Amino acid sequence: MDYENGEVDGEGEAGYNNSHRAFLQAFLARSVLTVDEIKPIFAAVQTAHGRPTLTGDITEPEITNAIHTLNSRLSLLDLEIRSTRSQHQDRTLVFALVNTTSDPLTQAATTRTPEEIAFVKRVLDAMFEENNTPNREVMAVQRNRALQLARVREQRQSHVNEHDDEEENGTATQTQTIGITIPQAEKVLRDFVSEGWFEKSRAQYYSLAPRALMELRSWLKEVYNDPADDESGEEAVVRIRDCEGCREIVTVGQRCGNRGCGVRLHEHCTQLFFRGQRSGERKCPKCKQEWTGSDFVGEKAVAGAGRRGTGRVESEEVDDEDE
Ligand SMILES: [Zn+2]
Ligand SMILES: [Zn+2]
């Protein structure tokens, strides 16, 4: 490798050096990296600069320091490297290069057609509205259902205004089919998985991957949570909730058994959270009801609803008629 000949291979201004450059290049190529993917990159750069380093020698604080230095530069470009842990039991530490200003669907517009973006929005609506009701917080959408959303019939009201001065001015409803083809939808879903936005489970459910959770954090709440409206007296609707332990969004985890209670915890956060409470005597910190550990958020909530003997159609129009 031919790194900037003549430049001193040491600390540049503010400690920014070739390791940081190489690190940033890796992020520009991949966008999402796990801690185990970062370590060998670090080790290779150090070794290339005369400090033979093994992957196993790289520590998490070293990585965190490097990211800190990088972020101070990236902020000028409205970019930031964020990290989060996977919501699954492995708790893998994941880093992603995140755009801090424009909303994610606007960013996607540089690589996707408007029709593809509209399809992705319908898939997100299916995750966070259709499959996320007070009784069933699945927050994931099955592949078949996602593909049904490729093409949708849209009703358009067009104003009929032939007789300006008559009362009969009315609206005509036109129905048109909009969207993308099934193969196009399949490709978008495949790309979203390989780019680290979506995860696909064995049972063919799509859900948000760590990259999306990092990047969509505030957007999801803006779009899917409705604040209470004092004037109309409407109560707040909270579809996206944070973990009581780590304060990150929960789309896979546990919920309080009390349907009216908003406390959620990641599976692995329960251990830390209830430390000090004897297991079997775990109580919800808000409503004090016993914490069951068997009320779930995520794909497991599908089975959970059935287990309660209330049937699959527990809440409104959640199920596909054609299955
Ligand atoms: Zn948590
Ligand atoms: Zn509770």
mmCIF file of C-alpha atoms and ligand atoms in Angstrom:
data_model
loop_
_atom_site.group_PDB
_atom_site.id
_atom_site.type_symbol
_atom_site.label_atom_id
_atom_site.label_comp_id
_atom_site.label_asym_id
_atom_site.label_seq_id
_atom_site.Cartn_x
_atom_site.Cartn_y
_atom_site.Cartn_z
ATOM 1 C CA MET A 1 0.000 0.000 0.000
ATOM 2 C CA ASP A 2 1.228 3.437 -0.836
ATOM 3 C CA TYR A 3 0.016 5.762 1.830
ATOM 4 C CA GLU A 4 0.749 9.449 1.263
ATOM 5 C CA ASN A 5 4.445 9.347 0.551
ATOM 6 C CA GLY A 6 6.435 11.807 2.513
ATOM 7 C CA GLU A 7 3.825 12.325 5.173
ATOM 8 C CA VAL A 8 4.927 11.435 8.608
ATOM 9 C CA ASP A 9 3.145 8.297 9.608
ATOM 10 C CA GLY A 10 2.258 9.549 12.999
ATOM 11 C CA GLU A 11 -0.315 11.681 14.601
ATOM 12 C CA GLY A 12 -1.562 14.403 12.325
ATOM 13 C CA GLU A 13 -3.500 17.366 13.606
ATOM 14 C CA ALA A 14 -5.858 16.430 16.427
ATOM 15 C CA GLY A 15 -4.525 12.889 16.402
ATOM 16 C CA TYR A 16 -5.938 12.134 12.958
ATOM 17 C CA ASN A 17 -3.711 9.617 11.179
ATOM 18 C CA ASN A 18 -3.618 6.932 8.527
ATOM 19 C CA SER A 19 -5.461 4.464 10.734
ATOM 20 C CA HIS A 20 -8.410 6.812 10.811
ATOM 21 C CA ARG A 21 -8.285 7.278 7.049
ATOM 22 C CA ALA A 22 -8.252 3.554 6.439
ATOM 23 C CA PHE A 23 -11.036 3.128 8.920
ATOM 24 C CA LEU A 24 -13.170 5.754 7.182
ATOM 25 C CA GLN A 25 -12.516 4.144 3.810
ATOM 26 C CA ALA A 26 -13.792 0.848 5.172
ATOM 27 C CA PHE A 27 -16.965 2.589 6.334
ATOM 28 C CA LEU A 28 -17.474 4.332 3.022
ATOM 29 C CA ALA A 29 -17.282 0.962 1.307
ATOM 30 C CA ARG A 30 -19.472 -0.959 3.706
ATOM 31 C CA SER A 31 -21.576 1.464 5.804
ATOM 32 C CA VAL A 32 -22.071 -1.123 8.550
ATOM 33 C CA LEU A 33 -19.308 -2.989 10.365
ATOM 34 C CA THR A 34 -19.385 -5.227 13.398
ATOM 35 C CA VAL A 35 -16.664 -4.908 15.997
ATOM 36 C CA ASP A 36 -15.201 -8.208 14.766
ATOM 37 C CA GLU A 37 -15.007 -6.820 11.231
ATOM 38 C CA ILE A 38 -13.306 -3.642 12.415
ATOM 39 C CA LYS A 39 -10.531 -5.319 14.415
ATOM 40 C CA PRO A 40 -8.690 -6.924 11.480
ATOM 41 C CA ILE A 41 -8.866 -3.633 9.519
ATOM 42 C CA PHE A 42 -7.243 -1.867 12.438
ATOM 43 C CA ALA A 43 -4.641 -4.544 12.875
ATOM 44 C CA ALA A 44 -3.782 -4.518 9.159
ATOM 45 C CA VAL A 45 -3.311 -0.736 9.063
ATOM 46 C CA GLN A 46 -1.097 -0.759 12.140
ATOM 47 C CA THR A 47 0.948 -3.603 10.720
ATOM 48 C CA ALA A 48 1.312 -1.797 7.376
ATOM 49 C CA HIS A 49 2.787 1.111 9.273
ATOM 50 C CA GLY A 50 5.484 -0.865 10.992
ATOM 51 C CA ARG A 51 3.659 -1.799 14.167
ATOM 52 C CA PRO A 52 2.922 -5.489 13.761
ATOM 53 C CA THR A 53 -0.454 -5.988 15.405
ATOM 54 C CA LEU A 54 -2.677 -9.010 15.763
ATOM 55 C CA THR A 55 -6.442 -8.764 15.480
ATOM 56 C CA GLY A 56 -6.702 -10.050 19.026
ATOM 57 C CA ASP A 57 -4.589 -7.140 20.311
ATOM 58 C CA ILE A 58 -7.155 -4.551 19.274
ATOM 59 C CA THR A 59 -9.337 -3.485 22.166
ATOM 60 C CA GLU A 60 -12.780 -1.881 22.188
ATOM 61 C CA PRO A 61 -11.494 1.337 23.865
ATOM 62 C CA GLU A 62 -8.980 1.734 21.002
ATOM 63 C CA ILE A 63 -11.814 1.503 18.498
ATOM 64 C CA THR A 64 -13.991 3.893 20.489
ATOM 65 C CA ASN A 65 -11.129 6.419 20.651
ATOM 66 C CA ALA A 66 -10.542 6.206 16.918
ATOM 67 C CA ILE A 67 -14.233 6.743 16.252
ATOM 68 C CA HIS A 68 -14.249 9.733 18.549
ATOM 69 C CA THR A 69 -11.434 11.324 16.527
ATOM 70 C CA LEU A 70 -13.143 10.469 13.242
ATOM 71 C CA ASN A 71 -16.485 11.870 14.366
ATOM 72 C CA SER A 72 -14.973 15.240 15.196
ATOM 73 C CA ARG A 73 -14.031 15.488 11.516
ATOM 74 C CA LEU A 74 -17.132 13.871 10.092
ATOM 75 C CA SER A 75 -19.462 16.286 11.864
ATOM 76 C CA LEU A 76 -18.423 18.927 9.300
ATOM 77 C CA LEU A 77 -19.975 16.694 6.658
ATOM 78 C CA ASP A 78 -23.118 15.947 8.696
ATOM 79 C CA LEU A 79 -21.912 12.384 9.112
ATOM 80 C CA GLU A 80 -21.371 10.415 12.297
ATOM 81 C CA ILE A 81 -20.305 6.905 13.164
ATOM 82 C CA ARG A 82 -22.784 5.509 15.666
ATOM 83 C CA SER A 83 -22.793 2.217 17.472
ATOM 84 C CA THR A 84 -25.435 0.008 18.955
ATOM 85 C CA ARG A 85 -25.767 -3.566 20.137
ATOM 86 C CA SER A 86 -27.837 -6.130 18.315
ATOM 87 C CA GLN A 87 -31.184 -6.718 20.046
ATOM 88 C CA HIS A 88 -30.643 -10.451 19.785
ATOM 89 C CA GLN A 89 -28.950 -12.564 22.412
ATOM 90 C CA ASP A 90 -25.520 -12.303 20.770
ATOM 91 C CA ARG A 91 -25.540 -8.539 21.496
ATOM 92 C CA THR A 92 -23.012 -7.942 18.704
ATOM 93 C CA LEU A 93 -21.593 -4.428 18.760
ATOM 94 C CA VAL A 94 -22.348 -2.805 15.391
ATOM 95 C CA PHE A 95 -21.057 0.473 13.954
ATOM 96 C CA ALA A 96 -22.648 2.433 11.139
ATOM 97 C CA LEU A 97 -21.869 5.586 9.227
ATOM 98 C CA VAL A 98 -24.970 7.713 9.650
ATOM 99 C CA ASN A 99 -26.134 10.877 7.936
ATOM 100 C CA THR A 100 -27.189 13.214 10.716
ATOM 101 C CA THR A 101 -29.302 15.719 8.833
ATOM 102 C CA SER A 102 -31.494 14.570 5.976
ATOM 103 C CA ASP A 103 -34.233 12.054 6.602
ATOM 104 C CA PRO A 104 -33.528 8.497 5.507
ATOM 105 C CA LEU A 105 -36.093 8.334 2.730
ATOM 106 C CA THR A 106 -34.600 11.474 1.209
ATOM 107 C CA GLN A 107 -31.164 9.868 1.292
ATOM 108 C CA ALA A 108 -32.529 6.738 -0.326
ATOM 109 C CA ALA A 109 -33.742 8.924 -3.186
ATOM 110 C CA THR A 110 -30.213 9.070 -4.545
ATOM 111 C CA THR A 111 -30.150 5.348 -5.254
ATOM 112 C CA ARG A 112 -33.841 4.336 -5.456
ATOM 113 C CA THR A 113 -36.740 5.315 -7.651
ATOM 114 C CA PRO A 114 -39.690 7.155 -6.062
ATOM 115 C CA GLU A 115 -41.831 4.036 -6.597
ATOM 116 C CA GLU A 116 -39.288 1.872 -4.755
ATOM 117 C CA ILE A 117 -39.141 4.336 -1.868
ATOM 118 C CA ALA A 118 -42.921 4.390 -1.669
ATOM 119 C CA PHE A 119 -42.851 0.580 -1.496
ATOM 120 C CA VAL A 120 -40.322 0.673 1.371
ATOM 121 C CA LYS A 121 -42.553 3.161 3.190
ATOM 122 C CA ARG A 122 -45.497 0.741 2.821
ATOM 123 C CA VAL A 123 -43.335 -2.066 4.237
ATOM 124 C CA LEU A 124 -42.380 0.147 7.207
ATOM 125 C CA ASP A 125 -46.062 1.030 7.717
ATOM 126 C CA ALA A 126 -46.843 -2.686 7.786
ATOM 127 C CA MET A 127 -44.166 -3.225 10.432
ATOM 128 C CA PHE A 128 -45.054 -0.314 12.669
ATOM 129 C CA GLU A 129 -48.796 0.182 12.165
ATOM 130 C CA GLU A 130 -50.484 -2.908 10.745
ATOM 131 C CA ASN A 131 -48.333 -5.363 12.742
ATOM 132 C CA ASN A 132 -47.857 -3.204 15.791
ATOM 133 C CA THR A 133 -51.086 -2.919 17.754
ATOM 134 C CA PRO A 134 -51.513 -2.684 21.528
ATOM 135 C CA ASN A 135 -52.142 -6.430 21.692
ATOM 136 C CA ARG A 136 -49.535 -7.538 19.205
ATOM 137 C CA GLU A 137 -46.281 -5.658 18.884
ATOM 138 C CA VAL A 138 -44.748 -7.719 16.109
ATOM 139 C CA MET A 139 -42.866 -4.849 14.420
ATOM 140 C CA ALA A 140 -41.939 -7.163 11.568
ATOM 141 C CA VAL A 141 -43.602 -8.140 8.342
ATOM 142 C CA GLN A 142 -43.723 -11.499 6.680
ATOM 143 C CA ARG A 143 -42.293 -11.816 3.196
ATOM 144 C CA ASN A 144 -45.644 -12.661 1.575
ATOM 145 C CA ARG A 145 -47.279 -9.637 3.081
ATOM 146 C CA ALA A 146 -44.369 -7.401 2.057
ATOM 147 C CA LEU A 147 -44.647 -8.597 -1.540
ATOM 148 C CA GLN A 148 -48.385 -7.894 -1.534
ATOM 149 C CA LEU A 149 -47.396 -4.300 -0.897
ATOM 150 C CA ALA A 150 -45.454 -4.077 -4.151
ATOM 151 C CA ARG A 151 -48.589 -3.017 -5.992
ATOM 152 C CA VAL A 152 -51.462 -1.276 -4.307
ATOM 153 C CA ARG A 153 -54.722 0.196 -5.449
ATOM 154 C CA GLU A 154 -54.896 3.821 -4.675
ATOM 155 C CA GLN A 155 -58.084 5.852 -4.604
ATOM 156 C CA ARG A 156 -57.758 9.305 -5.963
ATOM 157 C CA GLN A 157 -60.384 11.890 -5.478
ATOM 158 C CA SER A 158 -60.541 14.326 -8.302
ATOM 159 C CA HIS A 159 -62.600 17.407 -7.956
ATOM 160 C CA VAL A 160 -65.389 17.739 -10.475
ATOM 161 C CA ASN A 161 -65.977 21.352 -11.016
ATOM 162 C CA GLU A 162 -68.001 21.714 -14.161
ATOM 163 C CA HIS A 163 -70.633 24.032 -12.844
ATOM 164 C CA ASP A 164 -68.923 26.663 -10.849
ATOM 165 C CA ASP A 165 -72.010 28.191 -9.382
ATOM 166 C CA GLU A 166 -73.988 25.061 -8.590
ATOM 167 C CA GLU A 167 -74.160 23.068 -5.423
ATOM 168 C CA GLU A 168 -73.564 19.813 -7.218
ATOM 169 C CA ASN A 169 -69.857 20.313 -7.443
ATOM 170 C CA GLY A 170 -68.651 16.926 -6.356
ATOM 171 C CA THR A 171 -65.744 14.592 -6.264
ATOM 172 C CA ALA A 172 -65.191 11.619 -8.494
ATOM 173 C CA THR A 173 -63.245 8.713 -7.099
ATOM 174 C CA GLN A 174 -60.772 7.074 -9.416
ATOM 175 C CA THR A 175 -58.952 3.913 -8.570
ATOM 176 C CA GLN A 176 -55.566 3.248 -10.034
ATOM 177 C CA THR A 177 -52.932 0.654 -9.365
ATOM 178 C CA ILE A 178 -49.536 2.020 -8.450
ATOM 179 C CA GLY A 179 -46.290 0.466 -7.345
ATOM 180 C CA ILE A 180 -43.561 -1.818 -8.614
ATOM 181 C CA THR A 181 -43.423 -5.377 -9.929
ATOM 182 C CA ILE A 182 -42.952 -8.371 -7.636
ATOM 183 C CA PRO A 183 -39.423 -9.046 -8.963
ATOM 184 C CA GLN A 184 -38.549 -5.384 -8.314
ATOM 185 C CA ALA A 185 -39.930 -5.666 -4.784
ATOM 186 C CA GLU A 186 -37.956 -8.864 -4.233
ATOM 187 C CA LYS A 187 -34.791 -7.102 -5.316
ATOM 188 C CA VAL A 188 -35.416 -4.094 -3.047
ATOM 189 C CA LEU A 189 -35.953 -6.414 -0.066
ATOM 190 C CA ARG A 190 -32.814 -8.391 -0.937
ATOM 191 C CA ASP A 191 -30.767 -5.189 -1.252
ATOM 192 C CA PHE A 192 -32.094 -3.871 2.036
ATOM 193 C CA VAL A 193 -30.971 -7.044 3.779
ATOM 194 C CA SER A 194 -27.507 -7.012 2.182
ATOM 195 C CA GLU A 195 -27.060 -3.295 2.913
ATOM 196 C CA GLY A 196 -27.798 -3.880 6.582
ATOM 197 C CA TRP A 197 -31.189 -2.123 6.766
ATOM 198 C CA PHE A 198 -33.423 -5.148 7.203
ATOM 199 C CA GLU A 199 -32.966 -8.529 8.842
ATOM 200 C CA LYS A 200 -34.811 -11.578 7.581
ATOM 201 C CA SER A 201 -35.681 -14.329 10.027
ATOM 202 C CA ARG A 202 -35.986 -18.052 9.463
ATOM 203 C CA ALA A 203 -39.760 -17.671 9.517
ATOM 204 C CA GLN A 204 -39.401 -15.138 6.673
ATOM 205 C CA TYR A 205 -40.117 -12.050 8.719
ATOM 206 C CA TYR A 206 -38.411 -8.787 7.804
ATOM 207 C CA SER A 207 -37.534 -6.454 10.679
ATOM 208 C CA LEU A 208 -35.203 -3.496 11.151
ATOM 209 C CA ALA A 209 -31.492 -4.294 11.443
ATOM 210 C CA PRO A 210 -29.120 -2.315 13.725
ATOM 211 C CA ARG A 211 -28.142 0.082 10.916
ATOM 212 C CA ALA A 212 -31.768 1.104 10.391
ATOM 213 C CA LEU A 213 -32.367 1.453 14.117
ATOM 214 C CA MET A 214 -29.370 3.768 14.417
ATOM 215 C CA GLU A 215 -30.274 5.830 11.399
ATOM 216 C CA LEU A 216 -34.058 5.861 11.787
ATOM 217 C CA ARG A 217 -34.110 6.438 15.550
ATOM 218 C CA SER A 218 -35.768 9.857 15.542
ATOM 219 C CA TRP A 219 -37.540 9.467 12.214
ATOM 220 C CA LEU A 220 -39.473 6.401 13.428
ATOM 221 C CA LYS A 221 -40.748 8.265 16.458
ATOM 222 C CA GLU A 222 -41.679 11.313 14.414
ATOM 223 C CA VAL A 223 -43.595 9.257 11.903
ATOM 224 C CA TYR A 224 -45.240 6.579 14.052
ATOM 225 C CA ASN A 225 -45.762 8.211 17.451
ATOM 226 C CA ASP A 226 -48.592 10.738 17.696
ATOM 227 C CA PRO A 227 -48.461 13.170 20.600
ATOM 228 C CA ALA A 228 -51.631 13.821 22.585
ATOM 229 C CA ASP A 229 -53.816 16.550 21.138
ATOM 230 C CA ASP A 230 -55.189 18.767 23.904
ATOM 231 C CA GLU A 231 -57.703 20.488 21.660
ATOM 232 C CA SER A 232 -59.394 17.424 20.264
ATOM 233 C CA GLY A 233 -58.736 15.471 23.451
ATOM 234 C CA GLU A 234 -57.064 12.667 21.518
ATOM 235 C CA GLU A 235 -54.673 10.571 23.542
ATOM 236 C CA ALA A 236 -51.082 10.062 22.515
ATOM 237 C CA VAL A 237 -50.353 7.021 20.380
ATOM 238 C CA VAL A 238 -46.958 5.514 21.136
ATOM 239 C CA ARG A 239 -45.947 2.832 18.672
ATOM 240 C CA ILE A 240 -42.185 3.101 19.124
ATOM 241 C CA ARG A 241 -40.843 2.676 22.648
ATOM 242 C CA ASP A 242 -37.409 2.764 24.244
ATOM 243 C CA CYS A 243 -35.905 0.093 26.445
ATOM 244 C CA GLU A 244 -36.213 0.919 30.142
ATOM 245 C CA GLY A 245 -32.645 -0.367 30.554
ATOM 246 C CA CYS A 246 -30.501 0.963 27.684
ATOM 247 C CA ARG A 247 -32.853 3.633 26.288
ATOM 248 C CA GLU A 248 -32.542 2.341 22.731
ATOM 249 C CA ILE A 249 -35.601 1.503 20.629
ATOM 250 C CA VAL A 250 -37.115 -1.939 21.257
ATOM 251 C CA THR A 251 -38.382 -3.843 18.237
ATOM 252 C CA VAL A 252 -37.370 -7.228 19.672
ATOM 253 C CA GLY A 253 -37.649 -7.845 23.388
ATOM 254 C CA GLN A 254 -40.051 -8.147 26.313
ATOM 255 C CA ARG A 255 -43.032 -6.062 27.397
ATOM 256 C CA CYS A 256 -44.855 -5.572 30.639
ATOM 257 C CA GLY A 257 -47.747 -8.043 30.953
ATOM 258 C CA ASN A 258 -50.038 -5.128 31.680
ATOM 259 C CA ARG A 259 -51.410 -4.103 28.272
ATOM 260 C CA GLY A 260 -51.826 -0.516 29.373
ATOM 261 C CA CYS A 261 -48.231 -0.167 30.567
ATOM 262 C CA GLY A 262 -45.491 1.180 28.330
ATOM 263 C CA VAL A 263 -42.462 -0.515 29.883
ATOM 264 C CA ARG A 264 -40.307 -2.460 27.412
ATOM 265 C CA LEU A 265 -36.937 -4.185 27.825
ATOM 266 C CA HIS A 266 -34.527 -5.928 25.521
ATOM 267 C CA GLU A 267 -34.156 -9.568 26.438
ATOM 268 C CA HIS A 268 -30.516 -9.112 27.488
ATOM 269 C CA CYS A 269 -31.300 -5.865 29.319
ATOM 270 C CA THR A 270 -33.696 -7.655 31.687
ATOM 271 C CA GLN A 271 -30.806 -9.336 33.511
ATOM 272 C CA LEU A 272 -29.074 -6.085 34.359
ATOM 273 C CA PHE A 273 -32.318 -4.303 34.988
ATOM 274 C CA PHE A 274 -33.739 -6.774 37.471
ATOM 275 C CA ARG A 275 -30.423 -7.383 39.208
ATOM 276 C CA GLY A 276 -31.187 -7.091 42.867
ATOM 277 C CA GLN A 277 -34.716 -8.348 42.437
ATOM 278 C CA ARG A 278 -34.980 -12.067 43.025
ATOM 279 C CA SER A 279 -36.012 -13.886 39.867
ATOM 280 C CA GLY A 280 -39.587 -14.987 40.209
ATOM 281 C CA GLU A 281 -40.245 -11.746 42.012
ATOM 282 C CA ARG A 282 -39.541 -9.401 39.176
ATOM 283 C CA LYS A 283 -41.848 -6.418 39.114
ATOM 284 C CA CYS A 284 -42.456 -3.780 36.474
ATOM 285 C CA PRO A 285 -40.792 -0.531 37.606
ATOM 286 C CA LYS A 286 -43.827 1.544 36.605
ATOM 287 C CA CYS A 287 -47.030 -0.390 37.282
ATOM 288 C CA LYS A 288 -45.516 -2.877 39.762
ATOM 289 C CA GLN A 289 -47.236 -5.788 38.057
ATOM 290 C CA GLU A 290 -45.258 -9.021 38.006
ATOM 291 C CA TRP A 291 -42.852 -9.132 35.048
ATOM 292 C CA THR A 292 -43.798 -12.314 33.187
ATOM 293 C CA GLY A 293 -40.821 -12.614 30.841
ATOM 294 C CA SER A 294 -43.207 -14.261 28.393
ATOM 295 C CA ASP A 295 -44.857 -11.186 26.924
ATOM 296 C CA PHE A 296 -42.892 -10.326 23.852
ATOM 297 C CA VAL A 297 -42.181 -7.599 21.361
ATOM 298 C CA GLY A 298 -41.132 -8.797 17.914
ATOM 299 C CA GLU A 299 -41.783 -11.938 15.940
ATOM 300 C CA LYS A 300 -42.337 -13.911 19.148
ATOM 301 C CA ALA A 301 -45.442 -11.795 19.801
ATOM 302 C CA VAL A 302 -47.189 -13.658 16.983
ATOM 303 C CA ALA A 303 -46.982 -16.953 18.859
ATOM 304 C CA GLY A 304 -47.663 -15.150 22.122
ATOM 305 C CA ALA A 305 -51.036 -13.883 20.976
ATOM 306 C CA GLY A 306 -52.105 -17.414 20.036
ATOM 307 C CA ARG A 307 -50.844 -18.886 23.279
ATOM 308 C CA ARG A 308 -53.096 -16.558 25.212
ATOM 309 C CA GLY A 309 -56.027 -18.305 23.606
ATOM 310 C CA THR A 310 -57.397 -15.154 22.102
ATOM 311 C CA GLY A 311 -56.871 -16.302 18.557
ATOM 312 C CA ARG A 312 -54.880 -14.747 15.812
ATOM 313 C CA VAL A 313 -57.229 -11.901 14.992
ATOM 314 C CA GLU A 314 -56.936 -10.214 18.309
ATOM 315 C CA SER A 315 -56.853 -6.713 17.058
ATOM 316 C CA GLU A 316 -58.411 -5.122 14.010
ATOM 317 C CA GLU A 317 -57.365 -5.950 10.525
ATOM 318 C CA VAL A 318 -53.983 -7.472 11.228
ATOM 319 C CA ASP A 319 -54.153 -10.682 9.263
ATOM 320 C CA ASP A 320 -53.978 -11.347 5.569
ATOM 321 C CA GLU A 321 -57.321 -12.479 4.262
ATOM 322 C CA ASP A 322 -55.802 -14.635 1.586
ATOM 323 C CA GLU A 323 -53.741 -16.966 3.710
HETATM 324 ZN ZN ZN B 1 -32.121 -2.384 26.192
HETATM 325 ZN ZN ZN B 2 -45.819 -2.241 33.761
#
